[in-house]
Structure formats: structure tokens, C-alpha cells
Coordinates of C-alpha atoms in Angstrom, one line a residue:
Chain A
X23 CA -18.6 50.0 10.0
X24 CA -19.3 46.2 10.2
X25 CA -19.2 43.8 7.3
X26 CA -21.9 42.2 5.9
X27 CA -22.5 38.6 4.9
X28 CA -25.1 36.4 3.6
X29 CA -25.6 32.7 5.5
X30 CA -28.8 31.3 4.2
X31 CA -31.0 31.8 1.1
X32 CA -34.5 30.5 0.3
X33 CA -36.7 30.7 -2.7
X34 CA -39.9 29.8 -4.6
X35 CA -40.5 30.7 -8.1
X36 CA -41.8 29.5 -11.4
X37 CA -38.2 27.6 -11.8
X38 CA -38.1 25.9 -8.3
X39 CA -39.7 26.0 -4.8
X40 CA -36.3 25.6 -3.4
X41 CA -32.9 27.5 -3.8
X42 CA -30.8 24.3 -5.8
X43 CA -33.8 23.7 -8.4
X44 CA -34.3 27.0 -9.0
X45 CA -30.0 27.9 -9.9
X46 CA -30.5 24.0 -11.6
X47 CA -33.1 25.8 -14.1
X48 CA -31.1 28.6 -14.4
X49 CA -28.2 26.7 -15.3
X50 CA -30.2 24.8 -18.0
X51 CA -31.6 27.8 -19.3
X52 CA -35.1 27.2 -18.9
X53 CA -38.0 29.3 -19.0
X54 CA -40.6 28.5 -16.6
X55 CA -43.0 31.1 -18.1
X56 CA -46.6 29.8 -19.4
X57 CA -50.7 29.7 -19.3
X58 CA -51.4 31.2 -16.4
X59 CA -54.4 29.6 -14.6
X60 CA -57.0 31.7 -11.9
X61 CA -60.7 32.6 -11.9
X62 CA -61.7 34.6 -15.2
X63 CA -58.5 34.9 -16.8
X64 CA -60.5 34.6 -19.9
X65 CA -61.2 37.6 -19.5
X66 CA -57.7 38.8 -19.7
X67 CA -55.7 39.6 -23.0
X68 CA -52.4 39.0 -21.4
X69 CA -52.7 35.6 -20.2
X70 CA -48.8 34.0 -19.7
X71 CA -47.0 34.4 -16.5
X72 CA -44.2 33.3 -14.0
X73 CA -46.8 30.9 -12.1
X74 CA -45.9 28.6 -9.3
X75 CA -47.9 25.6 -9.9
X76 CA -46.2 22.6 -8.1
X77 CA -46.8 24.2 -4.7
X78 CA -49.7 22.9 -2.3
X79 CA -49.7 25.1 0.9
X80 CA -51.5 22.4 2.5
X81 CA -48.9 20.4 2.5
X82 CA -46.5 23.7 4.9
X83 CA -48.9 25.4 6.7
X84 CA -51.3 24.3 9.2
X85 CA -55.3 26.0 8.6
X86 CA -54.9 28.3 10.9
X87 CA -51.8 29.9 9.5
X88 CA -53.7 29.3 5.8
X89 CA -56.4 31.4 7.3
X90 CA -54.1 34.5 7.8
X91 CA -51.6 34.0 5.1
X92 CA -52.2 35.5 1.9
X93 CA -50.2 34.1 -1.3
X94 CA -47.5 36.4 -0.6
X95 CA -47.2 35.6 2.8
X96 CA -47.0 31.6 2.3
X97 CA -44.3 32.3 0.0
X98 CA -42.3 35.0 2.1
X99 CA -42.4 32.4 5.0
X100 CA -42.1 29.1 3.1
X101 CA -38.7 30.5 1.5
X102 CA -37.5 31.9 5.1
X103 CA -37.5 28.8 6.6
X104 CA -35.2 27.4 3.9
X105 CA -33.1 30.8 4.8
X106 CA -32.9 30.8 7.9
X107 CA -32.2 26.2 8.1
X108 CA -29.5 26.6 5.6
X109 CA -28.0 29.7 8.3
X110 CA -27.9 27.3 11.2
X111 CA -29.4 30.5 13.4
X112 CA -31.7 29.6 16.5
X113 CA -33.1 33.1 17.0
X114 CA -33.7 33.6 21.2
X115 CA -32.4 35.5 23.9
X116 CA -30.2 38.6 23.3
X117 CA -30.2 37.7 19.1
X118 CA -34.0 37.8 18.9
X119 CA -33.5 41.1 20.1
X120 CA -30.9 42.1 17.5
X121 CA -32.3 40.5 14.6
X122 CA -35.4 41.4 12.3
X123 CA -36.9 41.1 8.9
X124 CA -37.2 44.0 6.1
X125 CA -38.6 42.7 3.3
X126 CA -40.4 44.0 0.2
X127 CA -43.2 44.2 -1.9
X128 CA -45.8 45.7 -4.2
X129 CA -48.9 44.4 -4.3
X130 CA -48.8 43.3 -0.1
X131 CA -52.2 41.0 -0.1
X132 CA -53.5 41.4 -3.4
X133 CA -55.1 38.1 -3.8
X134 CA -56.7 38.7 -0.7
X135 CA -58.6 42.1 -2.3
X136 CA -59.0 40.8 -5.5
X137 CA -60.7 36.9 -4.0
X138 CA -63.1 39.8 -1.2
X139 CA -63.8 42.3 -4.1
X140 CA -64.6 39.7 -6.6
X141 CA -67.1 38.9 -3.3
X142 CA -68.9 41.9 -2.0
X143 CA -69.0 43.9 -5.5
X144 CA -69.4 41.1 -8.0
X145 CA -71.4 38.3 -6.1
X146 CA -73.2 40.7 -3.4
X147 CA -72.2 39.1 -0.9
X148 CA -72.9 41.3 2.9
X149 CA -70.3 39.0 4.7
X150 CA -66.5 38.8 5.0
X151 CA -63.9 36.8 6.5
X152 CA -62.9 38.0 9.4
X153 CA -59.2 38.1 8.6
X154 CA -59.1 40.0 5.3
X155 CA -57.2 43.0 6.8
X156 CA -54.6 41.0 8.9
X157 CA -54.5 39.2 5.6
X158 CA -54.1 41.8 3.1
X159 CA -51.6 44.1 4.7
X160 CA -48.3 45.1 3.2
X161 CA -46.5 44.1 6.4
X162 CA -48.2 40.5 6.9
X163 CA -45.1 38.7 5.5
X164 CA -42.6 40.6 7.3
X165 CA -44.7 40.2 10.4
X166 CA -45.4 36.3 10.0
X167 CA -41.7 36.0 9.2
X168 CA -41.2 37.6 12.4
X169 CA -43.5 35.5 14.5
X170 CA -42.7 32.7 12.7
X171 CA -38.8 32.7 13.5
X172 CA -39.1 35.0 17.3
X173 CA -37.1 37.8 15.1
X174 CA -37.9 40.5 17.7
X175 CA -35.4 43.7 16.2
X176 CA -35.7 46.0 13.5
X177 CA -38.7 45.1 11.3
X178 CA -40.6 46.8 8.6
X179 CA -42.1 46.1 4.7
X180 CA -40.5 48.3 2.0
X181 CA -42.9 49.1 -0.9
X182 CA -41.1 50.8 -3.8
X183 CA -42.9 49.3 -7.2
X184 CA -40.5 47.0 -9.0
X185 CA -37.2 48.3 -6.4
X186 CA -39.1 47.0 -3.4
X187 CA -36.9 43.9 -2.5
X188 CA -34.0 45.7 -3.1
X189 CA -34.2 48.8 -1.2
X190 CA -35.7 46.0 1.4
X191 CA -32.2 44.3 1.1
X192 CA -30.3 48.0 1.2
X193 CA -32.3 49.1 4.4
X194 CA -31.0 44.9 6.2
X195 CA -27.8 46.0 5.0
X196 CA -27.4 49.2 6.4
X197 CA -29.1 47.7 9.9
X198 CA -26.0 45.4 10.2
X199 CA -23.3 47.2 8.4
X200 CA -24.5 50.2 10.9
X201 CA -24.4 47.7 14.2
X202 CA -28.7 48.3 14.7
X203 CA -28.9 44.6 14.0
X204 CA -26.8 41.4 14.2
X205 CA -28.6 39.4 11.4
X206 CA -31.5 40.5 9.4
X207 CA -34.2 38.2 7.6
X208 CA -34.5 39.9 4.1
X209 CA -36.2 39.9 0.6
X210 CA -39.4 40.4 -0.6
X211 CA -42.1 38.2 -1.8
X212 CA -45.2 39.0 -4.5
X213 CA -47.9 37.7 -5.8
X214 CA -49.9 39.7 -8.1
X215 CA -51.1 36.8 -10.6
X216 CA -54.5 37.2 -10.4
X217 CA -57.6 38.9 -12.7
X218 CA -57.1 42.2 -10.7
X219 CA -53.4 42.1 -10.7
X220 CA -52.9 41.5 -14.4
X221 CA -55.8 43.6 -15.8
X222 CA -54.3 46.4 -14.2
X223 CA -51.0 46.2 -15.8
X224 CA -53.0 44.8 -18.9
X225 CA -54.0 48.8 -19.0
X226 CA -50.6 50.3 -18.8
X227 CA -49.8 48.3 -22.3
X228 CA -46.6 47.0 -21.4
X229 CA -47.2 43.6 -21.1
X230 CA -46.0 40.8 -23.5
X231 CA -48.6 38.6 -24.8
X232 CA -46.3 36.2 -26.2
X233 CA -42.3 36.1 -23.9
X234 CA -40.4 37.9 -22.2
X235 CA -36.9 38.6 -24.4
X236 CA -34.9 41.6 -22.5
X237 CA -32.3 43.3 -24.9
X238 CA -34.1 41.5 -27.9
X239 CA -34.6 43.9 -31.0
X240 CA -38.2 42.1 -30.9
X241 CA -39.2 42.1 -27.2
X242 CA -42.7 43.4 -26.7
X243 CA -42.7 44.0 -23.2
X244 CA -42.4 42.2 -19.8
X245 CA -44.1 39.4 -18.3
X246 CA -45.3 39.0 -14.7
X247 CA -43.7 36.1 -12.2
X248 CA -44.6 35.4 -8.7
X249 CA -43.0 33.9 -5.5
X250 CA -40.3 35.1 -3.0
X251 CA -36.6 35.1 -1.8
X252 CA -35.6 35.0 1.3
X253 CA -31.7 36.0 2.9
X254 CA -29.9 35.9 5.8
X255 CA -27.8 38.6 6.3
X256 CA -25.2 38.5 9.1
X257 CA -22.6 40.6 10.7
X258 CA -19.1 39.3 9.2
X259 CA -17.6 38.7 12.7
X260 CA -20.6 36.6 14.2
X261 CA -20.7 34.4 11.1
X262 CA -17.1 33.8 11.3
X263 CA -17.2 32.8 15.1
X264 CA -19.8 30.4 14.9
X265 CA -17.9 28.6 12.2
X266 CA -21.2 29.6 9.0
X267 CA -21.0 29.1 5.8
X268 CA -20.6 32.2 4.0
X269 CA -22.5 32.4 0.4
X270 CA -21.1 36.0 -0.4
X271 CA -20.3 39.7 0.9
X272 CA -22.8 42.3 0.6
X273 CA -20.0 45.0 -0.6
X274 CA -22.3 48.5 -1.3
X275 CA -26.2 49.5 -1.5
X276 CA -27.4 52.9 -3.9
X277 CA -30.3 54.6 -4.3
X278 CA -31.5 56.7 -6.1
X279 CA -34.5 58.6 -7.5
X280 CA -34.9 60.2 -11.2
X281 CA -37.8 62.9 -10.0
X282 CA -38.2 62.8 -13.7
X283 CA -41.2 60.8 -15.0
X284 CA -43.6 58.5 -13.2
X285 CA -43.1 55.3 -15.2
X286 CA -40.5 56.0 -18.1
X287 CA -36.8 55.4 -16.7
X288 CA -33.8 57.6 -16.9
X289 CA -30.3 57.2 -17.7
X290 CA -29.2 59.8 -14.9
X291 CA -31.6 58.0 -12.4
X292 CA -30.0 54.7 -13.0
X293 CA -26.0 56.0 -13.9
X294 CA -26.0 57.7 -10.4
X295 CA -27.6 54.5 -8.4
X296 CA -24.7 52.6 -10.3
X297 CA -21.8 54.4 -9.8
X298 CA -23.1 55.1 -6.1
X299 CA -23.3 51.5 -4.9
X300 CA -19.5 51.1 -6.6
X301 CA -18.4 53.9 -4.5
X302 CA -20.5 52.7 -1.6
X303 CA -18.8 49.5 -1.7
X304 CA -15.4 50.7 -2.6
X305 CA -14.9 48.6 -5.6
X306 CA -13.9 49.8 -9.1
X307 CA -16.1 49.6 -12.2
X308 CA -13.4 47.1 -13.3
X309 CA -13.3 44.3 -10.5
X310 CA -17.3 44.0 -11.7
X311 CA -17.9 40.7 -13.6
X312 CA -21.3 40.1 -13.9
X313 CA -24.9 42.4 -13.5
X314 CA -28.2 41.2 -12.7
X315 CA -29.9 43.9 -14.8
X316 CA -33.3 45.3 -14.2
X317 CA -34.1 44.1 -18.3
X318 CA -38.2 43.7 -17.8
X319 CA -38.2 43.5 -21.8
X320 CA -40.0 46.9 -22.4
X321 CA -38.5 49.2 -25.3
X322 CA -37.7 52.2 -22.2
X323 CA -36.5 49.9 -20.0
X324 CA -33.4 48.0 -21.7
X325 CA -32.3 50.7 -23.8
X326 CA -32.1 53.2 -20.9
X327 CA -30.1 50.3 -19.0
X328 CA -28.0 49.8 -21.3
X329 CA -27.1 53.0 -21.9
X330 CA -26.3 53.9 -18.1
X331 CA -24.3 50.6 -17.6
X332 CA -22.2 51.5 -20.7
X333 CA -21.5 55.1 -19.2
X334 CA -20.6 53.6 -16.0
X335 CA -18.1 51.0 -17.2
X336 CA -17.0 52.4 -20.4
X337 CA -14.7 50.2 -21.8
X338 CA -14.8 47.3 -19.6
X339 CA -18.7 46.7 -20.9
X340 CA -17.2 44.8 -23.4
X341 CA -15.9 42.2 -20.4
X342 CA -19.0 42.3 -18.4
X343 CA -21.7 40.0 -18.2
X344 CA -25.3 40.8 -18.2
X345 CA -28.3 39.2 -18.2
X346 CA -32.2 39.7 -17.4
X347 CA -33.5 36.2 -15.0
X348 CA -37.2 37.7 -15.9
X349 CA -37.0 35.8 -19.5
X350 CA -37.2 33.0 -16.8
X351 CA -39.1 33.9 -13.9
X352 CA -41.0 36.7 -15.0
X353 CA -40.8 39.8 -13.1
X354 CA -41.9 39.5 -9.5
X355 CA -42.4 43.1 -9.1
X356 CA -41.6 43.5 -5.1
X357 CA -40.3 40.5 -5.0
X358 CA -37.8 40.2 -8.3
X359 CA -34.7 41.8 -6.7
X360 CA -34.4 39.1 -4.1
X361 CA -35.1 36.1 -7.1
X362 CA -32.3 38.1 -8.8
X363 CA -30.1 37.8 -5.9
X364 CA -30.5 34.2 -5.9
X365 CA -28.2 34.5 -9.1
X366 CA -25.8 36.7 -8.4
X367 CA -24.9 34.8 -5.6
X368 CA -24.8 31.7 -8.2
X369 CA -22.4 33.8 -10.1
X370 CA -19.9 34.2 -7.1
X371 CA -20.2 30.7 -5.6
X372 CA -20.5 28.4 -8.5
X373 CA -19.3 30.5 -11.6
X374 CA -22.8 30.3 -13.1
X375 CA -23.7 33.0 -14.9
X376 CA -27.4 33.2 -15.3
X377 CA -28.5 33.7 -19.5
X378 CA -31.0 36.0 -21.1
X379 CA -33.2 33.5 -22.8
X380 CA -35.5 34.4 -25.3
X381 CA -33.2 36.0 -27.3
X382 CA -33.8 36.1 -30.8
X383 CA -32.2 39.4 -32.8
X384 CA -29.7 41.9 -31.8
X385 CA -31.2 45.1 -31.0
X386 CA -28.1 48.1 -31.7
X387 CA -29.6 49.9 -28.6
X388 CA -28.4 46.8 -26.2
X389 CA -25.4 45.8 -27.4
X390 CA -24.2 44.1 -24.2
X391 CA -22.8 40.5 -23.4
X392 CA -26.4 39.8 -22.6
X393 CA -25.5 36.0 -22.2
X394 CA -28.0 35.0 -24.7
X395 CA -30.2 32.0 -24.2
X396 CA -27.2 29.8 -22.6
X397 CA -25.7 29.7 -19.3
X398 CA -22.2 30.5 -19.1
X399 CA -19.8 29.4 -16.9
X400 CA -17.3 31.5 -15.7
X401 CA -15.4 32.8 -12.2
X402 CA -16.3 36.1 -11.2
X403 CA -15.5 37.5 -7.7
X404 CA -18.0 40.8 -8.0
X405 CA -21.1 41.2 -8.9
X406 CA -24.4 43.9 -8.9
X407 CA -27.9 43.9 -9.2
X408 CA -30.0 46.8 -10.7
X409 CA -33.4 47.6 -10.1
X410 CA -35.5 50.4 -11.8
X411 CA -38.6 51.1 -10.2
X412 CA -42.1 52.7 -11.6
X413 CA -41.7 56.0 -10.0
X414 CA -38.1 56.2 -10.7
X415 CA -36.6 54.7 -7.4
X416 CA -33.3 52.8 -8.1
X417 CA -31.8 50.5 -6.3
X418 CA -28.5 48.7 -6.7
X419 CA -26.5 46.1 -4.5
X420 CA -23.2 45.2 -5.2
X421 CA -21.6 41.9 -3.7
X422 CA -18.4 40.2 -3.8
X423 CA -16.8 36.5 -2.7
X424 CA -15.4 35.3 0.6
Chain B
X6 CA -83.6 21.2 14.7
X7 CA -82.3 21.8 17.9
X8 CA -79.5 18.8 17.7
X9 CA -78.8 20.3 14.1
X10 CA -77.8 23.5 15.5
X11 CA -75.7 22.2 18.4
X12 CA -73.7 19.4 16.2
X13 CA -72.8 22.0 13.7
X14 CA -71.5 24.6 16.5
X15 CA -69.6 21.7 18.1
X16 CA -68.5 20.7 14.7
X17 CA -67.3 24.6 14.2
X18 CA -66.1 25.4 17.2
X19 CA -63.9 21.7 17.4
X20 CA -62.2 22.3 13.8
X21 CA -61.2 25.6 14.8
X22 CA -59.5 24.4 18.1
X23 CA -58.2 21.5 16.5
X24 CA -60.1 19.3 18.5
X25 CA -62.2 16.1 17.2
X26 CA -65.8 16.9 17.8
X27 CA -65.9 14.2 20.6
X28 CA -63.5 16.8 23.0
X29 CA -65.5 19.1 22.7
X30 CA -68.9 18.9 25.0
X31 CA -71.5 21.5 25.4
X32 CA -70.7 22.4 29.3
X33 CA -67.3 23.5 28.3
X34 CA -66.0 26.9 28.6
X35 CA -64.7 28.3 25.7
X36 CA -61.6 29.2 27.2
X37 CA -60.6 26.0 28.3
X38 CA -61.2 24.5 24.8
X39 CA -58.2 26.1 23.9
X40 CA -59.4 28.6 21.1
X41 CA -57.8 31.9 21.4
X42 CA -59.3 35.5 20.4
X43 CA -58.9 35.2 16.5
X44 CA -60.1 31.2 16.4
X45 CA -63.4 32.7 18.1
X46 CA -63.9 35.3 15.9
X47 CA -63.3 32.7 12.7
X48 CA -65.9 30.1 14.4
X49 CA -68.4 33.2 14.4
X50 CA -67.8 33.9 11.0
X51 CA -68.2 30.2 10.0
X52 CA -71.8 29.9 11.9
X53 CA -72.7 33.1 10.5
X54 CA -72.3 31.6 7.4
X55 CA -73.7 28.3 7.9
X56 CA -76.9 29.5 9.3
X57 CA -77.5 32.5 7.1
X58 CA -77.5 34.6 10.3
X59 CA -75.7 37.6 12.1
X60 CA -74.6 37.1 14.8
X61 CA -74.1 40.5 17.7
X62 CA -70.7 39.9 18.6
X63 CA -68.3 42.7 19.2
X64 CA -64.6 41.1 19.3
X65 CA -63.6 44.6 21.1
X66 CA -65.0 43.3 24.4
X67 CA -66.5 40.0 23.7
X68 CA -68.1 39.9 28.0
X69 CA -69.8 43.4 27.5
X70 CA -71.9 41.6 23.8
X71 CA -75.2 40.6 24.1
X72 CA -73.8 37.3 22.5
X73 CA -72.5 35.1 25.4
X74 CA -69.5 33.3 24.2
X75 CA -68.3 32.2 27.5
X76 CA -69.4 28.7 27.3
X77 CA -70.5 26.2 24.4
X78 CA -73.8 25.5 25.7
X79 CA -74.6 29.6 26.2
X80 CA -73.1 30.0 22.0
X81 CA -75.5 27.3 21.1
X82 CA -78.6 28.8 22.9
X83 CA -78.1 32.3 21.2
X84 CA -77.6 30.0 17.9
X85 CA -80.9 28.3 18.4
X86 CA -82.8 31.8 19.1
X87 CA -81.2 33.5 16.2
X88 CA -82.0 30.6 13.7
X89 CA -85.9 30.1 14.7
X90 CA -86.0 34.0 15.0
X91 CA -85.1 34.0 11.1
X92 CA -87.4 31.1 10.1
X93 CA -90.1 32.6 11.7

């Protein structure tokens, strides 16, 4: 089995349309969660979000790459580029061949149905644009990332709720560690912030109206984000020989799935993904510094988290660190595993661990080092990242430092 | 009306090949203006909506539509029959 190793990261989110402004944010412990703005979001009750508003495709894409790209898209391939620069990779000849893109999502082209809905039901209007379905398909970032970057291996788009970007990142993992690929392109990218999107999950009843605060005794329920992050993943051996700049190992991937209940979690489901990605990656619940937990800020959520991190690591919960990045970003659905990676990695390289902020009142059900509402730093050298789908698909990656 | 019809199809047909309108003269065939199979379905789509008219283009096999799209001057014909078939 191969090693695995991550050369090049990319991002856009409500904290930062690049990779250093968005772990700046995070370091300063700033939420980037406000009004949202988009056509008849008065008629929303939930009206705060993750939104990206200092981002003008016009200004990366040329019109005829506007007039396929949804919002999800633009950002999948806008944070790629970043990836895949900071890599140094040229993608041709025999690596084009051995290198693709898995990334996920949710929601695929959403702004794309709700804009031609909104059109032919609403306004009665008989004609479309030509490009809706090219636009709105849940493959359309992984293929423009493709096309974009001549990544001619292993490609797909992995939709698993609120897990997509992280089993995305498990399946790029397993293509390298397994020798199917020498680099993958991987991620996932959403954007679900508009009146379809939110009214939606408005109907469910677990969205905050006012914050998200994971592992707060008053959090209300979670808060949507939007944007994308992008990774390079790369075979240990081919990094090392062309002399890259490794950001961190990729150690172990889990999944697992609760077959319990379609949207409340489980402490099984999530216990088993845990300690499978430890044994996956051959580490011991001890050498683990810091999680990236799922925390969306939903009563089920962080309590049954909690509860499965503290029978994994026992006694050494009392030594780990872990905090929820949605109190900043908001939950990106598909796309929030990759944001999330974004820190981890910041944990491993720089010793910035990534707060909960929000926090207001200890809840007895979450009593974890939760990093409240400051950004600590401190060395770790492993890390993990938890995500707890709708459907009960988990997903956990574990990394380490190089 | 009939230089209406034909500066608004070169207008279309230039913006969608990137061209200024000035590169773009009625005699040309489409395929040598440089717009490929999507940027000529777009450009219908435009027109369509410009003039308030549908257009019988089938992008499976573009030669075997009743709509000839092999040349400027042949698009702006059909244009010019479609739009004084509506407004009478």
C-alpha cells in the first residue's frame, strides 16, 4: 500500500476566497456568518448564512465557462486552481492518465433549478437555457475540474448528504493508497443558499434563526455556509522525488453507516467510523490531538458526538481538542468536510487549532475541550475529521505530520 | 426591419464567438467563425429570445433541420421569415 500526501489546497468560503485568509479568520476567531441576500429571501424565516459575498465570477471565468458553471461549479474550480498552483503539478502525458478528481456534494446545481423553476413554474415562462442540464448536474464540478486541469483518470462526484466531501476524499485516498491513481484532485463544493435551498431545510426545523453555537447548552440548530475546498492528494514517493511541499499525511479513511434512522444520528454509527479510521490508519486513540467534529449545532447532533468521541478515547478526551469550524463558516453540506480539512491541516502545519465560537453556556452533554470562542495554539502531530451524514453515512479521515 | 434582424444575429452570433461584430460578415460560414456545437445552440437560444420566436433546430443533427445554420446569411434569412411570419 502506498502513502498518501496532500501538496496543494484551495478554498472559498464565507471567511476567505483563498486558503491563508480563510486559516487568518480562523485564527482570529471570526464568524463570517450573516444576512443572507438572494431573490425572495423575505420570504424565508431562516434568513442568516455562510454567504460568500466578495466574490465576482466575472472577474475568473470567461462567459462562456459562466454559461455552464453553476455556483457550485465556479467555486469547485476557482478553489482547484489554487490546489493544484500551490502543488506545482503540470497534469499531461502518462500523469493525466493517472490522475482524476472525486469530489463531493449535495445539492450538485441547485441554483441552477431553483433560478429555471423560479422561471417556467412561477413566471410562465415556455423557454429555457439551453445549458441547464450540463449546468445542473451533480458531476459538473468534478467534470469542469477535469477539463479544466486535462485530469484524464479516475473521476466521479460522491453525494452522501452532509459526508459527501468526505467520503469524496476517502474514495481519492483509497485511489492512491491502492496505486489506481498517482494524484487525485479532491473535495467537494456546495451551494445551496438560495429560496429553494433554504426553505427546504427551513421545513425540517433544524435551522438556527439566530447562530450557530455547536456544544452550547443554548444552540438552536445549524446554520447553512457555502463555497468549496479543493486538495491535492499525491502518492508519498512522487511527491518526495519531485522535491513538493508536503502539507500533511492522509494516515486512515472509515465509513460507516447507522441503518438506524433517516436523519437522527447514532452513537454506534459514529463510535464504529471512529475507531475504524484509527485502526485504518494504524494510529492509537492516544497519538490524536485535535478533531474537526461534525458539531452542526443541533440538540442530536453534538450530544451523540460527544458521546461516541468520549467512548472512543476514554480518558484521553480530557487531552483532546475539539472544535466545530461551522460556528464560522456555516455548514457547507457536501462541501463542509473539505472546509474542515482546511483546518485540520492548520492544526498539523502551524499549531492552530481552529475554536468553537459562539459559545456561550456549558451544556453537561458536551463536556469536551471544545476550544471555545478563541483559537488555541498548540503542536499536534495527529488529527481527525468527523462527518455525520442525514441518512446515517459517516465518514472520518485521520491525518498526521511529515 | 430587415437590417434590424441581420445586425442583431451578427450582434448574437459575434458575442458568442468572441468576435467584434465587424469579424463577423453575413457570407461567412458558421464554422469558420469559430463557434463550436454548444456556442450555436446558446446563439439560438439568444435569438429565440430576442425575437419572441422558435426557432426548428434540432442540435442532434443540425444539416438534416429545416433551419440552415450553415452560413450567416442562410440563419438570417430563416430569422427574417420567422419574424414577419409572427407579425403577420
Amino acid at each position: 500500500m502506498k502513502r498518501v500526501v496532500v501538496t496543494g489546497q484551495g478554498t472559498i468560503n464565507a471567511l476567505g476566497i483563498d486558503v491563508a485568509s480563510t486559516i487568518q479568520a480562523m485564527s482570529e476567531s471570526r464568524c463570517a456568518i450573516g444576512q443572507m441576500e438572494f431573490t425572495d429571501i423575505n420570504r424565508l424565516n431562516i434568513k442568516i448564512g455562510g454567504q460568500i459575498k466578495n466574490f465576482d465570477p466575472k472577474k475568473y471565468f470567461k462567459r462562456q465557462e459562466l454559461s455552464l458553471y453553476d455556483r457550485f461549479t465556479q467555486f469547485a474550480v476557482f478553489a482547484a486552481r489554487e490546489a493544484i498552483l500551490q502543488s506545482g503539478l503540470i497534469f499531461e502525458g502518462e500523469l493525466s492518465h493517472y490522475s482524476g478528481v472525486v469530489l463531493g456534494t449535495a445539492g450538485g446545481g441547485l441554483q441552477t433549478q431553483d433560478e429555471n423553476y423560479r422561471a417556467v413554474y412561477q413566471e410562465g415562462k415556455n423557454r429555457v437555457h439551453p445549458f441547464i442540464v450540463p449546468r445542473l448536474m451533480n458531476n459538473a464540478a468534478v467534470s469542469h475540474v477535469s477539463l479544466a486541469n486535462n485530469l484524464k483518470g479516475p473521476s466521479f462526484t460522491v453525494s452522501t448528504a452532509c459526508a459527501s466531501s468526505n467520503h469524496a476524499m476517502g474514495q481519492a485516498f483509497n485511489l492512491v493508497r491502492s496505486g489506481a491513481a498517482q494524484v487525485m484532485i479532491t473535495g467537494g463544493s456546495e451551494s445551496m443558499l438560495c429560496f429553494g435551498g433554504i426553505k427546504a431545510w427551513e421545513g425540517l426545523r433544524v435551522m438556527s434563526h439566530d447562530g450557530c453555537r455547536p456544544f452550547c447548552a443554548t444552540r438552536n440548530g445549524m446554520v447553512q455556509g457555502e463555497g468549496a475546498a479543493i486538495f491535492v492528494f499525491e502518492e508519498y514517493e512522487h511527491a518526495r522525488a519531485r522535491g513538493a511541499f508536503i502539507l500533511a499525511e492522509i494516515s486512515g479513511f472509515a465509513m460507516s453507516s447507522d441503518a438506524a434512522d433517516i436523519v437522527m444520528p447514532s452513537i454506534g454509527g459514529a463510535r464504529r467510523a471512529i475507531l475504524a479510521a484509527l485502526k485504518d490508519a494504524k494510529m492509537n486513540p492516544e497519538e490524536i490531538g485535535y478533531i474537526n467534529a461534525h458539531g452542526t449545532g443541533t440538540v442530536a447532533n453534538d450530544k451523540t458526538e460527544a458521546s461516541a468521541i468520549k467512548e472512543v478515547f476514554k480518558d484521553h478526551t480530557k487531552k483532546l481538542m475539539v472544535s466545530s469550524t461551522k460556528s464560522m463558516h456555516g455548514h457547507l453540506i457536501g462541501g463542509t468536510g473539505a472546509v474542515e480539512l482546511i483546518a485540520c491541516i492548520a492544526a498539523l502545519k502551524d499549531g492552530m487549532i481552529a475554536p468553537t465560537v459562539g459559545y456561550e453556556k456549558a451544556d453537561p452533554n458536551c463536556d469536551l475541550d471544545i476550544i471555545p470562542n478563541h483559537a488555541r495554539d498548540k503542536k499536534v502531530s495527529a488529527v481527525m475529521s468527523n462527518a455525520f451524514a442525514f441518512g446515517g453515512l459517516n465518514a472520518v479521515i485521520a491525518l498526521r505530520s511529515i | 426591419m430587415t437590417n434590424a434582424v441581420q445586425d442583431k444575429v451578427i450582434k448574437i452570433i459575434a458575442e458568442q464567438a468572441m468576435l467584434d461584430t465587424s469579424e463577423v460578415s453575413i457570407d461567412m460560414l458558421i464554422e469558420d467563425i469559430g463557434l463550436d456545437s454548444l456556442g450555436l445552440v446558446e446563439a439560438i437560444f439568444s435569438i429565440e429570445e430576442y425575437f419572441e420566436i422558435n426557432i426548428p433546430f434540432n442540435a442532434n443533427d443540425p444539416a438534416a433541420s429545416e433551419f440552415d445554420v450553415s452560413k450567416v446569411k442562410t440563419i438570417i434569412n430563416a430569422i427574417e421569415e420567422l419574424v414577419s411570419a409572427k407579425d403577420n
